[in-house]
XYZ file of N, CA, C and O in Angstrom:
328
model
N 123.285 69.490 101.968
C 123.526 69.518 103.086
C 122.444 69.734 103.721
O 122.282 69.761 104.682
N 121.825 71.209 103.451
C 120.568 72.131 104.304
C 119.611 70.732 103.976
O 119.007 70.340 105.070
N 119.402 70.470 102.865
C 118.217 69.589 102.896
C 117.969 68.245 103.738
O 117.388 68.080 104.466
N 119.452 67.638 104.365
C 119.341 66.933 104.914
C 118.925 67.078 106.425
O 118.886 66.384 107.233
N 119.374 68.337 106.829
C 119.973 68.665 108.321
C 118.128 69.617 108.330
O 117.729 69.450 109.630
N 117.160 69.499 107.576
C 115.722 70.497 107.854
C 114.906 69.135 107.774
O 114.580 68.502 106.176
N 113.754 68.986 108.388
C 113.137 68.183 108.179
C 111.572 68.469 107.829
O 110.371 67.470 107.343
N 111.610 69.518 107.580
C 109.923 69.766 106.714
C 110.258 70.167 105.434
O 111.200 69.700 104.773
N 109.228 70.828 105.017
C 109.205 71.047 103.229
C 110.451 71.647 103.299
O 110.594 73.175 103.832
N 111.058 71.462 102.110
C 112.083 72.443 101.741
C 111.729 73.060 100.340
O 111.459 72.711 99.017
N 111.883 74.185 100.277
C 111.741 75.171 98.836
C 112.870 75.647 98.386
O 113.578 76.371 99.418
N 113.650 75.484 97.223
C 114.616 75.956 96.643
C 114.307 77.372 95.819
O 112.963 76.959 95.077
N 114.751 78.325 95.565
C 114.964 79.212 94.882
C 116.205 79.664 94.400
O 117.011 79.681 94.911
N 115.907 80.599 93.242
C 117.096 81.526 92.956
C 117.601 80.732 91.173
O 118.655 80.187 91.692
N 117.141 81.517 90.279
C 118.083 81.221 88.887
C 117.516 79.610 88.127
O 118.201 79.282 87.563
N 116.415 78.892 89.046
C 115.983 77.799 88.240
C 115.312 77.819 87.019
O 114.808 78.739 86.997
N 115.776 77.050 85.986
C 115.142 77.055 84.836
C 113.925 75.782 84.862
O 113.926 75.045 85.797
N 113.103 76.032 84.170
C 111.867 74.426 84.437
C 112.504 73.369 84.560
O 112.156 72.562 85.373
N 113.635 73.010 83.776
C 113.977 71.812 83.474
C 114.979 71.739 84.997
O 115.033 70.399 85.565
N 115.670 72.403 85.026
C 116.590 72.425 86.369
C 115.664 72.198 87.750
O 115.957 71.291 88.494
N 114.747 72.755 87.741
C 113.463 72.335 88.806
C 113.119 71.257 88.813
O 113.148 70.733 90.088
N 113.169 70.838 87.827
C 112.042 69.320 87.714
C 113.242 68.488 88.083
O 113.426 67.553 89.074
N 114.578 68.622 87.768
C 115.675 67.448 87.954
C 115.899 67.825 89.766
O 116.059 67.012 90.341
N 115.871 68.707 89.824
C 116.012 69.262 91.786
C 115.056 68.278 92.454
O 115.389 67.500 93.386
N 113.294 68.309 91.826
C 112.871 67.731 92.488
C 112.905 66.399 92.299
O 112.827 65.320 93.430
N 113.046 65.787 91.336
C 113.470 64.502 91.038
C 114.495 63.581 91.690
O 114.425 62.739 91.994
N 115.453 64.640 92.123
C 116.871 63.884 92.788
C 116.797 64.045 94.159
O 117.559 64.032 94.729
N 115.179 64.607 94.883
C 115.375 64.923 96.030
C 116.157 65.678 96.701
O 116.423 65.974 97.623
N 116.524 66.519 95.822
C 117.299 67.853 96.299
C 116.295 68.873 97.121
O 116.627 69.863 98.106
N 115.315 68.764 96.816
C 114.122 69.701 97.406
C 112.966 69.245 97.143
O 112.643 68.517 96.405
N 111.664 69.960 97.722
C 110.702 69.555 97.826
C 109.979 70.450 96.591
O 108.781 69.797 95.815
N 110.078 71.481 96.572
C 109.518 72.831 95.652
C 110.420 73.563 95.186
O 111.545 73.846 95.926
N 110.291 73.873 93.987
C 111.168 75.162 93.695
C 110.197 76.650 93.213
O 109.267 76.571 92.889
N 110.762 77.425 93.608
C 110.189 78.961 93.287
C 110.913 79.333 92.345
O 112.129 79.351 92.161
N 110.117 79.989 91.541
C 110.294 81.092 90.381
C 110.016 82.275 90.258
O 109.240 82.783 89.447
N 110.328 83.330 91.248
C 109.633 84.725 91.288
C 109.636 85.372 90.176
O 108.395 85.740 89.539
N 111.155 85.567 89.683
C 111.035 86.625 88.673
C 110.291 85.900 87.469
O 109.938 86.906 86.734
N 110.662 85.149 87.173
C 109.904 84.294 86.112
C 108.557 84.175 85.929
O 107.932 84.112 85.069
N 107.962 83.901 87.261
C 106.369 83.990 87.457
C 105.893 85.707 87.140
O 104.802 85.633 86.819
N 107.087 86.543 87.456
C 106.465 88.150 87.167
C 106.646 88.276 85.914
O 105.249 89.235 85.312
N 107.164 87.661 85.054
C 107.424 88.071 83.585
C 106.334 87.005 82.937
O 106.150 87.269 81.617
N 105.890 86.216 83.321
C 104.627 85.230 82.814
C 103.618 84.774 83.316
O 103.733 83.672 84.389
N 102.435 85.434 83.510
C 101.305 85.438 84.158
C 100.817 84.347 84.036
O 99.850 83.745 85.006
N 100.987 83.684 82.990
C 100.520 82.275 82.717
C 101.469 81.092 82.419
O 101.550 80.171 81.798
N 102.381 81.399 83.670
C 103.453 80.541 83.659
C 103.631 79.132 83.915
O 104.503 77.899 83.534
N 102.660 78.828 84.470
C 102.084 76.918 84.795
C 101.403 76.522 83.375
O 102.045 75.295 83.103
N 101.340 77.517 82.321
C 100.566 76.721 80.802
C 101.592 76.917 80.026
O 101.980 76.005 79.620
N 102.860 77.514 80.577
C 103.953 77.650 79.598
C 105.232 76.523 80.167
O 105.383 75.890 78.897
N 104.685 76.091 81.020
C 105.797 75.132 82.193
C 105.178 73.783 81.583
O 105.730 73.128 81.076
N 104.012 73.391 81.514
C 102.913 72.693 81.205
C 103.581 72.210 79.510
O 103.619 71.091 79.357
N 103.318 73.055 78.891
C 103.806 73.010 77.071
C 105.216 73.022 76.742
O 105.574 72.715 75.474
N 105.851 73.366 77.901
C 107.584 73.777 77.528
C 107.591 74.727 76.569
O 108.365 74.655 75.698
N 106.685 75.930 76.439
C 106.908 77.298 75.886
C 107.708 77.900 76.169
O 107.977 77.875 77.390
N 108.157 79.110 75.053
C 108.939 79.915 75.100
C 108.465 80.874 76.547
O 107.332 81.101 76.619
N 109.172 81.666 77.380
C 108.714 82.326 78.505
C 109.442 84.217 77.637
O 110.374 84.317 77.261
N 108.426 84.689 78.418
C 108.908 86.078 78.250
C 110.001 86.245 79.131
O 110.299 85.756 80.479
N 110.926 87.375 78.536
C 111.683 87.846 79.305
C 111.048 89.026 80.505
O 110.319 89.488 79.851
N 111.601 89.054 81.952
C 111.100 89.978 82.654
C 111.893 90.815 82.309
O 112.757 91.203 82.085
N 111.197 91.943 82.988
C 112.019 93.516 82.907
C 111.864 93.833 84.493
O 111.016 94.332 84.941
N 113.464 93.713 85.262
C 113.162 93.824 86.494
C 113.256 95.391 87.202
O 112.795 95.425 88.036
N 113.376 96.112 85.970
C 113.254 97.634 86.276
C 111.983 97.847 86.559
O 111.353 99.281 87.193
N 110.758 97.402 86.605
C 109.353 97.482 86.632
C 108.702 96.903 87.564
O 107.639 96.944 87.820
N 109.627 95.927 88.209
C 109.235 94.698 89.516
C 108.404 95.446 90.516
O 107.244 95.225 91.272
N 108.766 96.663 91.086
C 108.357 97.820 92.310
C 107.612 98.898 92.073
O 107.826 99.830 92.880
N 107.354 98.978 90.908
C 106.274 100.327 90.551
C 105.296 100.479 91.209
O 104.336 99.158 91.040
N 104.643 101.652 91.496
C 103.257 101.932 92.067
C 102.399 101.717 90.963
O 101.286 101.188 91.524
N 102.884 101.840 89.966
C 101.875 102.020 88.598
C 101.144 100.491 88.358
O 102.049 99.594 88.031
N 100.046 100.357 88.497
C 99.219 98.802 88.684
C 99.456 98.312 87.048
O 98.813 97.455 86.910
N 99.964 99.335 85.859
C 99.157 98.667 84.558
C 101.012 98.282 84.194
O 100.616 97.328 83.405
N 101.813 98.653 84.628
C 103.426 98.672 84.117
C 103.891 97.710 85.305
O 103.795 98.087 86.178
N 104.338 96.660 84.084
C 105.285 95.517 85.202
C 104.438 94.169 85.371
O 104.919 93.135 84.785
N 103.660 94.256 86.182
C 102.738 92.748 86.756
C 101.585 92.583 85.565
O 101.346 91.257 85.671
N 100.900 93.452 84.913
C 99.803 93.012 84.216
C 100.092 93.220 82.630
O 99.008 93.458 81.971
N 101.210 94.025 82.096
C 101.173 94.266 81.203
C 102.251 93.108 79.949
O 102.652 93.242 78.949
N 102.690 91.768 80.667
C 103.194 90.920 80.099
C 102.665 90.303 78.998
O 101.099 89.561 79.344
N 102.734 89.935 77.650
C 101.867 89.089 76.970
C 101.372 87.814 77.255
O 102.374 87.323 77.972
N 100.418 87.297 77.065
C 99.815 86.050 77.464
C 100.303 84.907 76.063
O 100.415 85.609 75.342
N 100.390 83.590 76.376
C 101.159 83.002 75.641
C 99.740 82.660 74.617
O 98.520 82.414 75.060
N 100.055 82.593 73.290
C 98.901 82.402 72.264
C 98.561 80.663 72.162
O 99.913 80.429 71.268
N 97.705 80.415 72.453
C 97.549 78.920 71.969
C 96.603 78.833 70.646
O 95.691 79.320 70.682
N 97.320 78.074 69.468
C 96.093 78.232 68.488
C 95.152 77.323 68.940
O 94.946 76.104 69.813
N 93.697 77.654 68.143
C 92.696 76.653 68.589
C 92.530 75.606 67.456
O 93.281 75.349 66.661
């Protein structure tokens, strides 16, 4: 309903998985999908989505800490065999 009422670029967010987001775009339900929490827990999320690799679990309790080392920068990167 909202999609048809809005003429600009439509961005959806909230609980999407990689597959759900792809389906929403393919079915023209939205133009773009935002993955906020998943991106916070997966600094390499674009590569993970490309490879359909497993995602890290995010830790919501560390999202807004002032500590620059905890939460935003301490999630493990995907290990890709050489």
